[in-house]
PDB file of C-alpha atoms in Angstrom:
ATOM      1  CA  MET A  17     146.194 141.353  51.924  1.00  0.00           C
ATOM      2  CA  PRO A  18     144.032 138.662  52.920  1.00  0.00           C
ATOM      3  CA  LYS A  19     144.720 135.033  51.956  1.00  0.00           C
ATOM      4  CA  ARG A  20     142.695 133.854  48.893  1.00  0.00           C
ATOM      5  CA  VAL A  21     140.514 130.814  49.984  1.00  0.00           C
ATOM      6  CA  ASP A  22     140.327 127.799  47.325  1.00  0.00           C
ATOM      7  CA  HIS A  23     136.804 126.692  47.847  1.00  0.00           C
ATOM      8  CA  ASP A  24     137.028 123.589  45.821  1.00  0.00           C
ATOM      9  CA  GLU A  25     140.083 122.548  47.836  1.00  0.00           C
ATOM     10  CA  ARG A  26     137.920 123.465  50.891  1.00  0.00           C
ATOM     11  CA  LYS A  27     134.948 121.367  50.575  1.00  0.00           C
ATOM     12  CA  ARG A  28     137.287 118.332  49.309  1.00  0.00           C
ATOM     13  CA  HIS A  29     139.519 119.060  52.468  1.00  0.00           C
ATOM     14  CA  ILE A  30     135.957 118.222  54.607  1.00  0.00           C
ATOM     15  CA  ALA A  31     134.847 115.710  52.692  1.00  0.00           C
ATOM     16  CA  GLY A  32     137.411 113.607  52.635  1.00  0.00           C
ATOM     17  CA  ALA A  33     137.255 114.054  56.279  1.00  0.00           C
ATOM     18  CA  LEU A  34     134.021 112.386  55.860  1.00  0.00           C
ATOM     19  CA  LEU A  35     135.400 109.684  54.034  1.00  0.00           C
ATOM     20  CA  ARG A  36     138.096 108.871  56.599  1.00  0.00           C
ATOM     21  CA  ILE A  37     135.461 108.506  59.459  1.00  0.00           C
ATOM     22  CA  ALA A  38     133.536 106.168  56.707  1.00  0.00           C
ATOM     23  CA  GLU A  39     136.484 103.797  56.215  1.00  0.00           C
ATOM     24  CA  GLU A  40     137.725 103.546  59.883  1.00  0.00           C
ATOM     25  CA  ARG A  41     134.674 103.829  61.529  1.00  0.00           C
ATOM     26  CA  GLY A  42     131.780 103.629  59.731  1.00  0.00           C
ATOM     27  CA  LEU A  43     129.457 106.813  58.734  1.00  0.00           C
ATOM     28  CA  GLN A  44     127.581 106.403  61.784  1.00  0.00           C
ATOM     29  CA  TYR A  45     130.147 108.327  63.542  1.00  0.00           C
ATOM     30  CA  ALA A  46     130.026 110.737  60.861  1.00  0.00           C
ATOM     31  CA  SER A  47     128.185 113.747  62.421  1.00  0.00           C
ATOM     32  CA  MET A  48     128.457 117.505  61.058  1.00  0.00           C
ATOM     33  CA  ARG A  49     130.680 117.850  64.192  1.00  0.00           C
ATOM     34  CA  GLU A  50     132.469 114.843  64.161  1.00  0.00           C
ATOM     35  CA  VAL A  51     133.660 115.829  60.427  1.00  0.00           C
ATOM     36  CA  ALA A  52     134.295 119.466  61.315  1.00  0.00           C
ATOM     37  CA  VAL A  53     136.843 117.959  64.367  1.00  0.00           C
ATOM     38  CA  ALA A  54     138.480 115.474  61.837  1.00  0.00           C
ATOM     39  CA  ALA A  55     138.597 117.983  59.690  1.00  0.00           C
ATOM     40  CA  GLY A  56     140.524 120.282  61.961  1.00  0.00           C
ATOM     41  CA  VAL A  57     137.477 122.756  61.289  1.00  0.00           C
ATOM     42  CA  SER A  58     135.132 124.949  62.598  1.00  0.00           C
ATOM     43  CA  LEU A  59     131.180 122.870  62.838  1.00  0.00           C
ATOM     44  CA  ARG A  60     129.975 126.397  61.117  1.00  0.00           C
ATOM     45  CA  LEU A  61     132.645 126.008  58.080  1.00  0.00           C
ATOM     46  CA  VAL A  62     131.678 122.389  57.625  1.00  0.00           C
ATOM     47  CA  GLN A  63     128.074 124.105  57.919  1.00  0.00           C
ATOM     48  CA  TYR A  64     128.877 127.089  55.314  1.00  0.00           C
ATOM     49  CA  TYR A  65     130.386 124.596  52.681  1.00  0.00           C
ATOM     50  CA  PHE A  66     127.179 121.481  52.994  1.00  0.00           C
ATOM     51  CA  HIS A  67     124.657 123.381  54.488  1.00  0.00           C
ATOM     52  CA  THR A  68     122.955 119.431  55.690  1.00  0.00           C
ATOM     53  CA  LYS A  69     124.685 116.259  56.312  1.00  0.00           C
ATOM     54  CA  ASP A  70     123.061 114.566  53.063  1.00  0.00           C
ATOM     55  CA  GLU A  71     124.529 116.936  50.762  1.00  0.00           C
ATOM     56  CA  LEU A  72     128.224 116.318  52.426  1.00  0.00           C
ATOM     57  CA  LEU A  73     127.343 112.857  52.010  1.00  0.00           C
ATOM     58  CA  LEU A  74     126.496 113.006  48.696  1.00  0.00           C
ATOM     59  CA  ALA A  75     129.628 115.282  47.560  1.00  0.00           C
ATOM     60  CA  ALA A  76     131.823 112.614  49.580  1.00  0.00           C
ATOM     61  CA  LEU A  77     130.674 109.809  47.321  1.00  0.00           C
ATOM     62  CA  GLY A  78     131.183 111.953  44.446  1.00  0.00           C
ATOM     63  CA  PHE A  79     134.776 112.453  45.788  1.00  0.00           C
ATOM     64  CA  LEU A  80     135.341 108.670  46.294  1.00  0.00           C
ATOM     65  CA  ALA A  81     133.853 107.892  42.954  1.00  0.00           C
ATOM     66  CA  GLU A  82     136.533 110.432  41.070  1.00  0.00           C
ATOM     67  CA  GLN A  83     139.221 108.911  43.442  1.00  0.00           C
ATOM     68  CA  LEU A  84     138.085 105.427  42.031  1.00  0.00           C
ATOM     69  CA  GLY A  85     137.582 106.812  38.218  1.00  0.00           C
ATOM     70  CA  ASP A  86     141.559 107.898  38.540  1.00  0.00           C
ATOM     71  CA  ARG A  87     142.405 104.573  40.111  1.00  0.00           C
ATOM     72  CA  MET A  88     141.100 103.207  36.682  1.00  0.00           C
ATOM     73  CA  LYS A  89     142.284 105.541  34.361  1.00  0.00           C
ATOM     74  CA  ALA A  90     145.725 105.201  35.543  1.00  0.00           C
ATOM     75  CA  ARG A  91     145.114 101.459  34.326  1.00  0.00           C
ATOM     76  CA  LEU A  92     143.293 101.798  31.330  1.00  0.00           C
ATOM     77  CA  THR A  93     144.434 102.856  27.471  1.00  0.00           C
ATOM     78  CA  ALA A  94     142.141 104.153  24.934  1.00  0.00           C
ATOM     79  CA  THR A  95     143.539 101.653  22.618  1.00  0.00           C
ATOM     80  CA  MET A  96     143.095  98.540  24.477  1.00  0.00           C
ATOM     81  CA  PRO A  97     140.869  95.908  23.277  1.00  0.00           C
ATOM     82  CA  PRO A  98     137.656  95.232  24.753  1.00  0.00           C
ATOM     83  CA  ARG A  99     138.771  92.456  26.368  1.00  0.00           C
ATOM     84  CA  GLU A 100     141.705  93.750  28.202  1.00  0.00           C
ATOM     85  CA  PHE A 101     139.939  96.878  29.152  1.00  0.00           C
ATOM     86  CA  VAL A 102     137.277  95.506  30.971  1.00  0.00           C
ATOM     87  CA  THR A 103     139.469  92.834  32.973  1.00  0.00           C
ATOM     88  CA  GLU A 104     141.699  96.349  34.097  1.00  0.00           C
ATOM     89  CA  LEU A 105     138.518  98.731  34.821  1.00  0.00           C
ATOM     90  CA  LEU A 106     137.046  95.508  36.752  1.00  0.00           C
ATOM     91  CA  LEU A 107     140.081  94.664  38.589  1.00  0.00           C
ATOM     92  CA  ALA A 108     140.959  98.417  39.377  1.00  0.00           C
ATOM     93  CA  VAL A 109     137.616  98.129  41.489  1.00  0.00           C
ATOM     94  CA  LEU A 110     138.813  94.874  43.513  1.00  0.00           C
ATOM     95  CA  PRO A 111     140.191  95.974  46.614  1.00  0.00           C
ATOM     96  CA  THR A 112     143.696  94.207  45.924  1.00  0.00           C
ATOM     97  CA  ASP A 113     145.637  97.329  47.548  1.00  0.00           C
ATOM     98  CA  PRO A 114     146.066  99.541  50.528  1.00  0.00           C
ATOM     99  CA  GLU A 115     144.144 102.219  48.104  1.00  0.00           C
ATOM    100  CA  GLY A 116     141.582  99.614  46.670  1.00  0.00           C
ATOM    101  CA  VAL A 117     141.015  98.597  50.176  1.00  0.00           C
ATOM    102  CA  ARG A 118     140.232 101.719  51.280  1.00  0.00           C
ATOM    103  CA  ILE A 119     138.227 102.739  48.722  1.00  0.00           C
ATOM    104  CA  THR A 120     136.084  99.369  48.950  1.00  0.00           C
ATOM    105  CA  ARG A 121     135.979  99.873  52.787  1.00  0.00           C
ATOM    106  CA  THR A 122     134.660 103.479  51.912  1.00  0.00           C
ATOM    107  CA  PHE A 123     131.787 102.682  49.207  1.00  0.00           C
ATOM    108  CA  ALA A 124     130.983 100.111  51.600  1.00  0.00           C
ATOM    109  CA  ALA A 125     130.034 102.068  54.184  1.00  0.00           C
ATOM    110  CA  PHE A 126     127.974 104.399  52.216  1.00  0.00           C
ATOM    111  CA  TYR A 127     126.121 101.224  50.772  1.00  0.00           C
ATOM    112  CA  SER A 128     125.108 100.477  54.622  1.00  0.00           C
ATOM    113  CA  LEU A 129     124.030 103.985  55.268  1.00  0.00           C
ATOM    114  CA  VAL A 130     121.268 103.491  52.084  1.00  0.00           C
ATOM    115  CA  LEU A 131     119.762 100.521  53.591  1.00  0.00           C
ATOM    116  CA  ALA A 132     118.619 103.161  56.444  1.00  0.00           C
ATOM    117  CA  GLU A 133     118.540 106.187  54.318  1.00  0.00           C
ATOM    118  CA  PRO A 134     116.964 104.757  50.931  1.00  0.00           C
ATOM    119  CA  HIS A 135     116.695 108.633  49.522  1.00  0.00           C
ATOM    120  CA  LEU A 136     120.349 108.736  49.433  1.00  0.00           C
ATOM    121  CA  THR A 137     120.091 106.773  46.552  1.00  0.00           C
ATOM    122  CA  GLU A 138     118.594 109.481  43.953  1.00  0.00           C
ATOM    123  CA  ASN A 139     121.768 110.573  43.323  1.00  0.00           C
ATOM    124  CA  GLY A 140     124.182 108.093  44.548  1.00  0.00           C
ATOM    125  CA  THR A 141     123.515 105.213  41.505  1.00  0.00           C
ATOM    126  CA  ALA A 142     124.892 107.400  38.394  1.00  0.00           C
ATOM    127  CA  TYR A 143     128.835 106.203  38.646  1.00  0.00           C
ATOM    128  CA  PRO A 144     127.802 102.445  39.230  1.00  0.00           C
ATOM    129  CA  ASP A 145     125.598 103.202  36.002  1.00  0.00           C
ATOM    130  CA  GLY A 146     128.405 104.574  34.288  1.00  0.00           C
ATOM    131  CA  LEU A 147     130.583 101.695  34.513  1.00  0.00           C
ATOM    132  CA  GLU A 148     128.012  99.675  33.857  1.00  0.00           C
ATOM    133  CA  ARG A 149     127.269 101.459  30.688  1.00  0.00           C
ATOM    134  CA  LEU A 150     131.243 101.484  30.069  1.00  0.00           C
ATOM    135  CA  ILE A 151     131.628  97.972  30.409  1.00  0.00           C
ATOM    136  CA  ALA A 152     128.406  97.180  28.351  1.00  0.00           C
ATOM    137  CA  THR A 153     130.046  99.259  25.455  1.00  0.00           C
ATOM    138  CA  GLN A 154     133.054  97.770  25.031  1.00  0.00           C
ATOM    139  CA  LEU A 155     130.847  93.987  25.327  1.00  0.00           C
ATOM    140  CA  ARG A 156     128.804  95.453  22.336  1.00  0.00           C
ATOM    141  CA  THR A 157     132.296  95.858  20.730  1.00  0.00           C
ATOM    142  CA  ALA A 158     133.224  92.794  21.154  1.00  0.00           C
ATOM    143  CA  GLU A 159     130.308  91.530  19.952  1.00  0.00           C
ATOM    144  CA  ARG A 160     128.951  89.443  22.825  1.00  0.00           C
ATOM    145  CA  PRO A 161     125.929  88.483  23.890  1.00  0.00           C
ATOM    146  CA  GLU A 162     123.336  90.864  25.902  1.00  0.00           C
ATOM    147  CA  PRO A 163     125.813  93.430  26.882  1.00  0.00           C
ATOM    148  CA  GLU A 164     123.964  95.448  29.306  1.00  0.00           C
ATOM    149  CA  LEU A 165     122.929  92.095  31.410  1.00  0.00           C
ATOM    150  CA  THR A 166     126.629  91.100  30.700  1.00  0.00           C
ATOM    151  CA  ALA A 167     127.931  94.463  31.934  1.00  0.00           C
ATOM    152  CA  ALA A 168     125.831  94.146  35.306  1.00  0.00           C
ATOM    153  CA  GLY A 169     126.908  90.782  36.078  1.00  0.00           C
ATOM    154  CA  LEU A 170     130.116  91.082  35.647  1.00  0.00           C
ATOM    155  CA  LEU A 171     129.985  94.406  38.064  1.00  0.00           C
ATOM    156  CA  ALA A 172     128.096  92.829  40.293  1.00  0.00           C
ATOM    157  CA  LEU A 173     130.364  89.788  40.452  1.00  0.00           C
ATOM    158  CA  THR A 174     133.022  92.436  40.901  1.00  0.00           C
ATOM    159  CA  ASN A 175     131.454  94.121  44.247  1.00  0.00           C
ATOM    160  CA  GLY A 176     130.630  90.623  45.783  1.00  0.00           C
ATOM    161  CA  LEU A 177     134.356  89.294  44.942  1.00  0.00           C
ATOM    162  CA  GLY A 178     135.642  92.970  46.949  1.00  0.00           C
ATOM    163  CA  SER A 179     133.155  92.234  49.909  1.00  0.00           C
ATOM    164  CA  SER A 180     134.690  88.537  50.045  1.00  0.00           C
ATOM    165  CA  ILE A 181     138.087  89.919  50.345  1.00  0.00           C
ATOM    166  CA  LEU A 182     137.282  92.227  52.916  1.00  0.00           C
ATOM    167  CA  GLY A 183     135.658  90.034  54.811  1.00  0.00           C
ATOM    168  CA  GLY A 184     138.342  87.977  54.860  1.00  0.00           C
ATOM    169  CA  GLN A 185     136.254  84.974  52.526  1.00  0.00           C
ATOM    170  CA  ARG A 186     138.616  84.784  50.230  1.00  0.00           C
ATOM    171  CA  ASP A 187     142.389  86.510  48.955  1.00  0.00           C
ATOM    172  CA  ALA A 188     142.985  88.685  46.463  1.00  0.00           C
ATOM    173  CA  THR A 189     144.836  86.485  44.294  1.00  0.00           C
ATOM    174  CA  ALA A 190     141.400  83.963  44.645  1.00  0.00           C
ATOM    175  CA  ALA A 191     138.844  87.044  43.884  1.00  0.00           C
ATOM    176  CA  ILE A 192     141.168  87.786  40.552  1.00  0.00           C
ATOM    177  CA  GLY A 193     141.011  83.813  39.760  1.00  0.00           C
ATOM    178  CA  VAL A 194     137.071  83.986  40.303  1.00  0.00           C
ATOM    179  CA  LEU A 195     136.919  87.187  38.339  1.00  0.00           C
ATOM    180  CA  ARG A 196     139.084  85.463  35.283  1.00  0.00           C
ATOM    181  CA  HIS A 197     137.395  82.824  35.202  1.00  0.00           C
ATOM    182  CA  GLN A 198     134.024  84.568  34.630  1.00  0.00           C
ATOM    183  CA  LEU A 199     136.041  87.204  32.067  1.00  0.00           C
ATOM    184  CA  ARG A 200     136.820  83.602  30.219  1.00  0.00           C
ATOM    185  CA  LEU A 201     133.040  82.483  30.084  1.00  0.00           C
ATOM    186  CA  VAL A 202     132.199  85.906  28.808  1.00  0.00           C
ATOM    187  CA  PHE A 203     134.862  86.252  26.280  1.00  0.00           C
ATOM    188  CA  GLY A 204     136.114  83.202  25.239  1.00  0.00           C
ATOM    189  CA  ASP A 205     139.501  81.020  26.324  1.00  0.00           C
ATOM    190  CA  GLY A 206     141.021  83.102  22.696  1.00  0.00           C
ATOM    191  CA  GLY A 207     140.534  86.341  23.772  1.00  0.00           C
TER     192      GLY A 207
END
């Protein structure tokens, strides 16, 4: 009897190879052929699941966003007060451990690619937009002023702090200190 193929698992495996290349060397090295080699499959199989490189890139970006989402869910509970919820969500985004570094480095590879290929942003902004909306909802619950602008600023700060950690400008402890300072300004010292 022929073996049943889990097509979703196979797509994830191939996209995972692209994500490893992106993290280790950048997306400029991620040709369809290079992805096939890294995944241990034929080029033809990669092309079967992903007709174009853009299709592969966007699928991999979606899988990377899922990984970050899983990282956040592990830190969050529905009963957390807004300040704690926003703090834990943003700390999950910071590259303070090997998994966070891997995710941030890989997202940075995608952001670099978008500078050269801006058409990729058409489908690639849903995840950060969703994070901003989630943060804004918590800020609204906490009755903070201008929740949308504040959410955008907090997420931008966190992304910038992530880049400063990866670039060696500051270590994780210093970046967390900057983030916590900004959160005190947003929420006040009392919580």
